[in-house]
Amino acid sequence: MQQEDQVFLTEEEEEDLFDYAYEKPGSLPGTLSIEEDAQPPEIVLIDYNAKYATRINNLTPEECASYLDTESVSWVDVSGLGSEDILKRLGKVFKLHPLVLEDVVNVPQRPKVEDYQDQLVIITQMAVPKPKGEGFWLEQVSLIVGKYYLLTVQEEPERDCFHPVRRRIRLKQGNIRTKGSDYLAYSLWDAIIDGFFPILESYGEKIENLEDEVLFNPSSQTLGKIYQVKRELLALRRAIWPQRTAINILIRDGSALITDDVLVYLRDCYDHIIQIIDVIETYRELASSLTDVYLSAVSNKMNEVMKLLTVISTIFIPLTFIVGIYGMNFNTEISPWNMPELNWYWGYPLCWLIMLAIASGLIYFFWRKGWFNNSSYYKED
Amino acid sequence: MQQEDQVFLTEEEEEDLFDYAYEKPGSLPGTLSIEEDAQPPEIVLIDYNAKYATRINNLTPEECASYLDTESVSWVDVSGLGSEDILKRLGKVFKLHPLVLEDVVNVPQRPKVEDYQDQLVIITQMAVPKPKGEGFWLEQVSLIVGKYYLLTVQEEPERDCFHPVRRRIRLKQGNIRTKGSDYLAYSLWDAIIDGFFPILESYGEKIENLEDEVLFNPSSQTLGKIYQVKRELLALRRAIWPQRTAINILIRDGSALITDDVLVYLRDCYDHIIQIIDVIETYRELASSLTDVYLSAVSNKMNEVMKLLTVISTIFIPLTFIVGIYGMNFNTEISPWNMPELNWYWGYPLCWLIMLAIASGLIYFFWRKGWFNNSSYYKED
Amino acid sequence: MQQEDQVFLTEEEEEDLFDYAYEKPGSLPGTLSIEEDAQPPEIVLIDYNAKYATRINNLTPEECASYLDTESVSWVDVSGLGSEDILKRLGKVFKLHPLVLEDVVNVPQRPKVEDYQDQLVIITQMAVPKPKGEGFWLEQVSLIVGKYYLLTVQEEPERDCFHPVRRRIRLKQGNIRTKGSDYLAYSLWDAIIDGFFPILESYGEKIENLEDEVLFNPSSQTLGKIYQVKRELLALRRAIWPQRTAINILIRDGSALITDDVLVYLRDCYDHIIQIIDVIETYRELASSLTDVYLSAVSNKMNEVMKLLTVISTIFIPLTFIVGIYGMNFNTEISPWNMPELNWYWGYPLCWLIMLAIASGLIYFFWRKGWFNNSSYYKED
Amino acid sequence: MQQEDQVFLTEEEEEDLFDYAYEKPGSLPGTLSIEEDAQPPEIVLIDYNAKYATRINNLTPEECASYLDTESVSWVDVSGLGSEDILKRLGKVFKLHPLVLEDVVNVPQRPKVEDYQDQLVIITQMAVPKPKGEGFWLEQVSLIVGKYYLLTVQEEPERDCFHPVRRRIRLKQGNIRTKGSDYLAYSLWDAIIDGFFPILESYGEKIENLEDEVLFNPSSQTLGKIYQVKRELLALRRAIWPQRTAINILIRDGSALITDDVLVYLRDCYDHIIQIIDVIETYRELASSLTDVYLSAVSNKMNEVMKLLTVISTIFIPLTFIVGIYGMNFNTEISPWNMPELNWYWGYPLCWLIMLAIASGLIYFFWRKGWFNNSSYYKED
Amino acid sequence: MQQEDQVFLTEEEEEDLFDYAYEKPGSLPGTLSIEEDAQPPEIVLIDYNAKYATRINNLTPEECASYLDTESVSWVDVSGLGSEDILKRLGKVFKLHPLVLEDVVNVPQRPKVEDYQDQLVIITQMAVPKPKGEGFWLEQVSLIVGKYYLLTVQEEPERDCFHPVRRRIRLKQGNIRTKGSDYLAYSLWDAIIDGFFPILESYGEKIENLEDEVLFNPSSQTLGKIYQVKRELLALRRAIWPQRTAINILIRDGSALITDDVLVYLRDCYDHIIQIIDVIETYRELASSLTDVYLSAVSNKMNEVMKLLTVISTIFIPLTFIVGIYGMNFNTEISPWNMPELNWYWGYPLCWLIMLAIASGLIYFFWRKGWFNNSSYYKED
Ligand SMILES: [Mg+2]
Ligand SMILES: [Mg+2]
Ligand SMILES: [Mg+2]
Ligand SMILES: [Mg+2]
Ligand SMILES: [Mg+2]
Ligand SMILES: [Mg+2]
Ligand SMILES: [Mg+2]
Ligand SMILES: [Mg+2]
Ligand SMILES: [Mg+2]
Ligand SMILES: [Mg+2]
Ligand SMILES: [Mg+2]
Ligand SMILES: [Mg+2]
Ligand SMILES: [Mg+2]
Ligand SMILES: [Mg+2]
Ligand SMILES: [Mg+2]
Ligand SMILES: [Mg+2]
Ligand SMILES: [Mg+2]
Ligand SMILES: [Mg+2]
Ligand SMILES: [Mg+2]
Ligand SMILES: [Mg+2]
Ligand SMILES: [Mg+2]
Ligand SMILES: [Mg+2]
Ligand SMILES: [Mg+2]
Ligand SMILES: [Mg+2]
Ligand SMILES: [Mg+2]
Ligand SMILES: [Mg+2]
Ligand SMILES: [Mg+2]
Ligand SMILES: [Mg+2]
Ligand SMILES: [Mg+2]
Ligand SMILES: [Mg+2]
Ligand SMILES: [Mg+2]
């Protein structure tokens, strides 16, 4: 049982892969659904321009307000969706449309981009690999881009993939400090997208291992593992595919909030998304083909089993018949026609000769048919 | 037999899943087809504006007429399609095009949106979950949006998912009372769409149970259950897919009867429909993959059976041959070549030794081949 | 053999399902190919306006000429393609382009719409159900719409689905008598399209029966029946799919010969075609899934057979070995080691005890494995 | 071995079905690759207008030059690609772009249309049926349409499908003599397209035969035959599909060299191509479904075999055990418990009675299970 | 083990087929990732115009600078990506956008075309066949087209397919020396594309061999080989497919750096890409169909095995039962009913007669069923 747990996800983990938000049917538009186990929101502000950069932890929504209209870039990062009150106050401070706040809070939504003149709303999914290559967490990250600010909202405070960006701001690496909030949004989205690659890599390895397993050592668990890989690739694809559409629309239609300069960088992101989708589809096709190979391996194994049974039966059943004949109790004294062989001088050796001849003949027949070449190349250990 | 009924739908229920309306070929356009078991229509009027809200039950069509041109929003809700007379009078009062009345009455039509300048006709399908998670009912709901009124026509009076909206009107929740008939139409359509989510959830659980069943306890009923899930997901998809097209056309082309304000809300609906379709397709893919896993599980089970038969046969058939030999009745007295073993002092023990050696050798051979590790992980109980 | 004929179509009928017209390669454009068994054309004229309606049977093509330019609607219905002479004269009277006449006569063509300024050519396929639900006939119907006339050409005089329309003209039902030739063309096309529904219904029933058969009583004929259904649905789809494209082009581009009023009715037709295609695709998917279920049912049946063989063999083969042992003829007198059991007082009962123990052990083993629960739910009768 | 050759194509023939031209990578654009077995080009000129028509065989390219600018239509037909010199001179006379000459000579190219202002280049594939319905040859035919001339280049001089067109020119059938080079190009392309129909017909028959074979008489060769049909249909589709695109582009965009009059005829060609593709796809779907039916027929056959084995084994193994019991040599004299049955008066008949009872019981059991109804409908001969 | 290595790629080789570049998530845009085993870059300059051509090996990036603005075409070919320093200096000399340099260095990227006003960036994949037909290497080649220069960057210095182009420049073959950098870029891309054809050809042969193997000599390795072919075709498709999109965009949108003259040549390239994709898809379909044929061949083989077992068992089991009967030890002296046959004069011959009759009957039965015609056509050797 313990072994199974290593192969298959627990029920809770599975649920997360194909999760989707929904409110009680008929509820008011803008209704926020706070999950019971959601963690309380932490608000962190990073405010910077070319000259300085500062970080303030644990603000209230209202404390953010004064930063929003200053020309420095103000990145307000909210992690945790566990307080309706704070989230509503946040919505008020940032003047979010109720439907936008709903999308931000009722996670997970399908990734998308929506342009509200003075705000650009980007809903994305971040994939964070679990330790020991055991799958990944999906987490919604919402980016609301304003003229001088960027609001990001994450589901969980424990993990994100934004540390390199924070370091670039702190250490003034690259030109992030001289650019606007749109470039910051690009940098974060780029980090999210690049975060899919290490996960893809682990599935590449899994598929290679499965190829070896299917070809050389297929067991009854193999197809379950292939199914699991297919399932997780499906979840990955579901997370990345709509981001492709979103970024494509953004590049095609532009936005007052995105400078041309940053559009070039977004095209680079787009290339990466295409790359990711391409690899996922390739892996899915390989996994599908592996299913066929596995089914044929099972059939071939059964063939081997059947051949063994047939060889043994075909050789020994006729012999058993022969020895049965001379086990009959016909009265040899009553008639010279009743089993005279039993009284022949060479009767028993002759009987053996016949049996050996039959066995040899059959063995030769099977050898000619190629049943003894061990044509399978999977090791039995 | 009783057990089967729990797994499979009755014929009548099945028919409903893939139902479609059709009139006698060649019948006049606008011909109404009243089903025999259709219930008599109940007409309920809810008339409201920001200041007051009133509800009148059991009106005649003609009694609705006076409300239609007043500026308050007049929601005329008709449930039940069992009277051609009332429905025709309704068509007259609301000035419905004969083809529109036909679409409203000859259920189920494919969901769609049609814009007749002064009326916007929306045909939708509502999915209502059955008790105990045993599937769902599909019911056509037609919405005819006028400037100051909304006419909704449902197939059945017993159930709908509009109660939360009625309560919001009664209790003045949200801003429904300050908005027009277009917002009311949106609210109802939103309730219909959100109603698909709890049903989806039950199929998510069914698929998870089937995953466990296929991997750990496949029976000959399993594929029948997978087929049933596929079938019902197909019916769900058929109900929601055209609604996507309909809402998309409405958002893209707009309508004189839909304010821009409400279009934003319809986009939110559209997101939800996409979400639903996405989940349905995901479930369908999972169900398809499960079919492969099941077929391989059946093959693996057969492999186990064959292996057992082969082990037993391969060990005992040669032994039976040997004991057969010494059951032969060759006359040992006539010749020293005739079965002298029978008269050896250690003849019988030697015979056992040989047989034990053969049996051990074969058992070792099968053990080396790995036939004794119980490689299957499905419990046999 | 007779039984087979009931399940499968005769060769001639099969040919008709996937028929297509072709002339000798390189033949002149406009060459008419008259099939040998084509019936002689019957020409019937129905001439009407709001005030009167008259019907004339068995006209010559030339007798039609005088009606064509009068303002009354003149419906010339030609059934039967068995005379090149009459058809060519018809072409001359109606001023048909040689390629149009070719399309009308060399049946079946792919359904399409072509607009020749003063004539609108509509090629459709009519599906007429055979008696006893045994499939359907496909027949090309060509509609040539002129300003004041409609020419229809059918393959066969025996059957069509236009009687309700003729009655509506005769009895002045609806408003057909007050409308033009375009409305008449719509009415006939509508009758043709509605004619697919009863056929679809019979396939719905066939699929339901096949579901029951596959799940509860699969036989070696079952997949042949599923194949037959798939095949006929493919033929139906081939007949209706191009009509969708045709009507869609007509609605999108309009035509000088179709009034806006009638376009609304054509949209209704379009809805019905979409409905039909939708149902056909659904049925095809169900039939495909049923194939999987059937294959697994066959595997499960084989599993049952193998289990029975294995149970019987596994229990009796060891026992037969044991009784074989005590059938050996080792000389018990020569040595106390040679089969002393044969001379024990309780030898035989002990032997039985051992055999019963082995048998019980094995039976218990199989019972624990669940091999005795009749897990299959298909009745064996 | 000889038998195989009748079912499967030889390697050389197979290669031709999926052939494609390619030059040595990096070779100069315009490099001509002459195949070793290519035949020397024959040039035939047919020059005609409404008043006269003349045919000249075996011209040199330069001799054609004087005809090209005269107003009569000059059809220069080149068959055979075996001389680089002649082909290059031809290119010079007709002022072909080097890339056009390359496409014409390095066969087979993908069918396409290219418009070079004063020349319209049409690359097509001609399918010529082999004798005895054994597949078809594919051959590239290139048509270069000029204002007053048409150059056609074929791979092989032995066969083409243009004789009916030549006869129409000679005998002045239809109006080909009064039309221009564009009408001639249409006539030839039409002949090429119509040439696919008889080939399709032979595949229709093959599929019908395979249906019968799969359902009534499946052998281990059957799937190989289905595969062969699929393979050849794939090759046919590959030859016709790009012609659809080509003609569609020509109709949509027009060309200075094609009169409107001829465009109407090209639309007729387009209809035929669509028809051909439609039939090919239908056949491919049928062949795919047949694969499933075949696999299930094989499984059903195995089921029958297993049932026979199981019936025989299940009946006789217990009986053999019983007779084994009474073959044991327990000493009946030492103890009344040792096989007293052997000494009973009715011992032997009783033994038979028991065995008959067991056999009858089992036979009844199998009969109840329906194992004796010969449920398969394939004849064994 | 050694044998396996010949059939399957080593892990390292496999990785290369489905490789994709990715940087550490969150890294700065423009970060270069130099692989450890990358070789140091070699820079070769070929500078030419109609009058002269010169080649300089082993330049530094800075030494290239002076050539770039002269009107002669300067082809700077960089092979090897093993020095961040040199590559960055190269980027500076050629004024590459940081994202372009990233795409050029962080290989492999998805092929694409990007137009930066004064530079046209083309990312392609070159496929180079391995010796002995054992697959192929994929290598990214980036082409940066400037007004008077072309920069190409390859991954590996050991191999490329540009030698014929270099020779054409050196020997002044064709008109390459009179054309600009755009024609040079076309020539190289054309060489890359043409390089796919010989590889395709080897897969064509592999598939033909697999057809023979599947039909005449299927082994348990066969499906592994088919899988391998599918896998490699998938990798080929992944390399060529995006090049189609890239060249298509280039042809459609044009570029200031590509003359109309060269666009005609690019259309020729486009034809070849389409051809390649077409062939790859055809091969993939064939490989898929082969999987079905293989699975049925395995089933048929199992059928043969089962038939043999069944024939032998069915004939000998009843006979063994009979001889068992007369091996029973009923006391014939106690009763005339106890096995009187044993004492008959013709007992033993009669017993043989009965057995022969049974055996003949069964053999006739199997012969009638056609079990002895060796219906399989795969040779057993
Ligand atoms: Mg679960
Ligand atoms: Mg969650
Ligand atoms: Mg909502
Ligand atoms: Mg987080
Ligand atoms: Mg990136
Ligand atoms: Mg990039
Ligand atoms: Mg049912
Ligand atoms: Mg209903
Ligand atoms: Mg109707
Ligand atoms: Mg209701
Ligand atoms: Mg909603
Ligand atoms: Mg689970
Ligand atoms: Mg939303
Ligand atoms: Mg037939
Ligand atoms: Mg016909
Ligand atoms: Mg024709
Ligand atoms: Mg008719
Ligand atoms: Mg209709
Ligand atoms: Mg309608
Ligand atoms: Mg071959
Ligand atoms: Mg060739
Ligand atoms: Mg070339
Ligand atoms: Mg030829
Ligand atoms: Mg034609
Ligand atoms: Mg035509
Ligand atoms: Mg490997
Ligand atoms: Mg590499
Ligand atoms: Mg980057
Ligand atoms: Mg290289
Ligand atoms: Mg080329
Ligand atoms: Mg070319």
mmCIF file of N, CA and C in Angstrom, chain E residues 247-295:
data_model
loop_
_atom_site.group_PDB
_atom_site.id
_atom_site.type_symbol
_atom_site.label_atom_id
_atom_site.label_comp_id
_atom_site.label_asym_id
_atom_site.label_seq_id
_atom_site.Cartn_x
_atom_site.Cartn_y
_atom_site.Cartn_z
ATOM 1 N N ILE E 247 8.852 30.515 -43.119
ATOM 2 C CA ILE E 247 9.041 30.886 -44.520
ATOM 3 C C ILE E 247 7.744 31.435 -45.104
ATOM 4 N N ASN E 248 6.627 30.896 -44.638
ATOM 5 C CA ASN E 248 5.333 31.361 -45.111
ATOM 6 C C ASN E 248 5.118 32.816 -44.721
ATOM 7 N N ILE E 249 5.423 33.148 -43.472
ATOM 8 C CA ILE E 249 5.288 34.533 -43.016
ATOM 9 C C ILE E 249 6.210 35.435 -43.829
ATOM 10 N N LEU E 250 7.413 34.966 -44.072
ATOM 11 C CA LEU E 250 8.370 35.765 -44.834
ATOM 12 C C LEU E 250 7.860 36.038 -46.251
ATOM 13 N N ILE E 251 7.316 35.007 -46.900
ATOM 14 C CA ILE E 251 6.791 35.177 -48.262
ATOM 15 C C ILE E 251 5.589 36.113 -48.261
ATOM 16 N N ARG E 252 4.709 35.919 -47.267
ATOM 17 C CA ARG E 252 3.472 36.697 -47.215
ATOM 18 C C ARG E 252 3.746 38.170 -46.921
ATOM 19 N N ASP E 253 4.573 38.425 -45.897
ATOM 20 C CA ASP E 253 4.776 39.801 -45.451
ATOM 21 C C ASP E 253 5.961 40.470 -46.129
ATOM 22 N N GLY E 254 6.848 39.708 -46.745
ATOM 23 C CA GLY E 254 8.033 40.288 -47.343
ATOM 24 C C GLY E 254 8.928 40.923 -46.286
ATOM 25 N N SER E 255 9.992 41.556 -46.727
ATOM 26 C CA SER E 255 10.935 42.204 -45.814
ATOM 27 C C SER E 255 11.747 43.162 -46.655
ATOM 28 N N ALA E 256 12.153 44.260 -46.065
ATOM 29 C CA ALA E 256 12.945 45.232 -46.812
ATOM 30 C C ALA E 256 14.256 44.617 -47.268
ATOM 31 N N LEU E 257 14.691 43.552 -46.597
ATOM 32 C CA LEU E 257 15.996 42.971 -46.886
ATOM 33 C C LEU E 257 15.934 41.868 -47.931
ATOM 34 N N ILE E 258 14.736 41.487 -48.350
ATOM 35 C CA ILE E 258 14.594 40.412 -49.335
ATOM 36 C C ILE E 258 14.061 41.004 -50.631
ATOM 37 N N THR E 259 14.803 40.860 -51.726
ATOM 38 C CA THR E 259 14.326 41.374 -53.012
ATOM 39 C C THR E 259 13.254 40.442 -53.583
ATOM 40 N N ASP E 260 12.419 40.983 -54.454
ATOM 41 C CA ASP E 260 11.326 40.205 -55.049
ATOM 42 C C ASP E 260 11.872 39.004 -55.789
ATOM 43 N N ASP E 261 12.993 39.209 -56.426
ATOM 44 C CA ASP E 261 13.653 38.155 -57.159
ATOM 45 C C ASP E 261 13.897 36.934 -56.258
ATOM 46 N N VAL E 262 14.377 37.173 -55.062
ATOM 47 C CA VAL E 262 14.694 36.085 -54.128
ATOM 48 C C VAL E 262 13.413 35.475 -53.561
ATOM 49 N N LEU E 263 12.352 36.264 -53.459
ATOM 50 C CA LEU E 263 11.085 35.730 -52.939
ATOM 51 C C LEU E 263 10.614 34.558 -53.794
ATOM 52 N N VAL E 264 10.838 34.655 -55.126
ATOM 53 C CA VAL E 264 10.458 33.556 -56.011
ATOM 54 C C VAL E 264 11.202 32.283 -55.614
ATOM 55 N N TYR E 265 12.487 32.440 -55.290
ATOM 56 C CA TYR E 265 13.263 31.268 -54.873
ATOM 57 C C TYR E 265 12.771 30.726 -53.527
ATOM 58 N N LEU E 266 12.377 31.641 -52.633
ATOM 59 C CA LEU E 266 11.864 31.182 -51.334
ATOM 60 C C LEU E 266 10.579 30.386 -51.514
ATOM 61 N N ARG E 267 9.777 30.754 -52.510
ATOM 62 C CA ARG E 267 8.558 29.980 -52.774
ATOM 63 C C ARG E 267 8.918 28.549 -53.146
ATOM 64 N N ASP E 268 10.031 28.406 -53.881
ATOM 65 C CA ASP E 268 10.495 27.069 -54.229
ATOM 66 C C ASP E 268 10.873 26.295 -52.955
ATOM 67 N N CYS E 269 11.585 26.973 -52.051
ATOM 68 C CA CYS E 269 11.898 26.363 -50.748
ATOM 69 C C CYS E 269 10.624 25.931 -50.042
ATOM 70 N N TYR E 270 9.642 26.832 -50.069
ATOM 71 C CA TYR E 270 8.383 26.539 -49.396
ATOM 72 C C TYR E 270 7.755 25.260 -49.946
ATOM 73 N N ASP E 271 7.757 25.128 -51.285
ATOM 74 C CA ASP E 271 7.249 23.888 -51.895
ATOM 75 C C ASP E 271 7.958 22.677 -51.308
ATOM 76 N N HIS E 272 9.274 22.788 -51.149
ATOM 77 C CA HIS E 272 10.027 21.625 -50.659
ATOM 78 C C HIS E 272 9.671 21.314 -49.212
ATOM 79 N N ILE E 273 9.493 22.357 -48.408
ATOM 80 C CA ILE E 273 9.113 22.109 -47.010
ATOM 81 C C ILE E 273 7.769 21.393 -46.955
ATOM 82 N N ILE E 274 6.816 21.873 -47.754
ATOM 83 C CA ILE E 274 5.499 21.248 -47.788
ATOM 84 C C ILE E 274 5.643 19.780 -48.171
ATOM 85 N N GLN E 275 6.477 19.544 -49.171
ATOM 86 C CA GLN E 275 6.737 18.168 -49.615
ATOM 87 C C GLN E 275 7.249 17.317 -48.443
ATOM 88 N N ILE E 276 8.202 17.870 -47.693
ATOM 89 C CA ILE E 276 8.813 17.132 -46.586
ATOM 90 C C ILE E 276 7.770 16.814 -45.523
ATOM 91 N N ILE E 277 6.988 17.829 -45.146
ATOM 92 C CA ILE E 277 5.969 17.627 -44.112
ATOM 93 C C ILE E 277 4.977 16.577 -44.573
ATOM 94 N N ASP E 278 4.601 16.679 -45.837
ATOM 95 C CA ASP E 278 3.666 15.746 -46.434
ATOM 96 C C ASP E 278 4.182 14.305 -46.305
ATOM 97 N N VAL E 279 5.438 14.111 -46.643
ATOM 98 C CA VAL E 279 6.010 12.766 -46.569
ATOM 99 C C VAL E 279 6.088 12.286 -45.121
ATOM 100 N N ILE E 280 6.502 13.183 -44.218
ATOM 101 C CA ILE E 280 6.580 12.788 -42.803
ATOM 102 C C ILE E 280 5.209 12.345 -42.308
ATOM 103 N N GLU E 281 4.179 13.116 -42.631
ATOM 104 C CA GLU E 281 2.838 12.751 -42.165
ATOM 105 C C GLU E 281 2.403 11.414 -42.761
ATOM 106 N N THR E 282 2.714 11.217 -44.048
ATOM 107 C CA THR E 282 2.378 9.945 -44.680
ATOM 108 C C THR E 282 3.066 8.791 -43.949
ATOM 109 N N TYR E 283 4.344 8.963 -43.661
ATOM 110 C CA TYR E 283 5.076 7.896 -42.965
ATOM 111 C C TYR E 283 4.495 7.647 -41.574
ATOM 112 N N ARG E 284 4.128 8.717 -40.904
ATOM 113 C CA ARG E 284 3.547 8.544 -39.573
ATOM 114 C C ARG E 284 2.231 7.781 -39.638
ATOM 115 N N GLU E 285 1.431 8.069 -40.653
ATOM 116 C CA GLU E 285 0.172 7.321 -40.799
ATOM 117 C C GLU E 285 0.441 5.852 -41.087
ATOM 118 N N LEU E 286 1.422 5.606 -41.960
ATOM 119 C CA LEU E 286 1.754 4.217 -42.273
ATOM 120 C C LEU E 286 2.233 3.496 -41.007
ATOM 121 N N ALA E 287 3.081 4.179 -40.223
ATOM 122 C CA ALA E 287 3.594 3.548 -39.011
ATOM 123 C C ALA E 287 2.454 3.235 -38.043
ATOM 124 N N SER E 288 1.479 4.141 -37.978
ATOM 125 C CA SER E 288 0.331 3.896 -37.103
ATOM 126 C C SER E 288 -0.472 2.689 -37.565
ATOM 127 N N SER E 289 -0.730 2.612 -38.862
ATOM 128 C CA SER E 289 -1.485 1.470 -39.374
ATOM 129 C C SER E 289 -0.712 0.186 -39.141
ATOM 130 N N LEU E 290 0.610 0.254 -39.271
ATOM 131 C CA LEU E 290 1.421 -0.944 -39.056
ATOM 132 C C LEU E 290 1.242 -1.486 -37.640
ATOM 133 N N THR E 291 1.054 -0.570 -36.684
ATOM 134 C CA THR E 291 0.841 -1.006 -35.303
ATOM 135 C C THR E 291 -0.360 -1.941 -35.217
ATOM 136 N N ASP E 292 -1.438 -1.567 -35.874
ATOM 137 C CA ASP E 292 -2.629 -2.429 -35.891
ATOM 138 C C ASP E 292 -2.322 -3.778 -36.518
ATOM 139 N N VAL E 293 -1.641 -3.715 -37.665
ATOM 140 C CA VAL E 293 -1.339 -4.974 -38.346
ATOM 141 C C VAL E 293 -0.491 -5.854 -37.436
ATOM 142 N N TYR E 294 0.470 -5.233 -36.728
ATOM 143 C CA TYR E 294 1.326 -6.015 -35.844
ATOM 144 C C TYR E 294 0.512 -6.674 -34.735
ATOM 145 N N LEU E 295 -0.368 -5.879 -34.128
ATOM 146 C CA LEU E 295 -1.157 -6.443 -33.027
ATOM 147 C C LEU E 295 -1.994 -7.618 -33.510
#
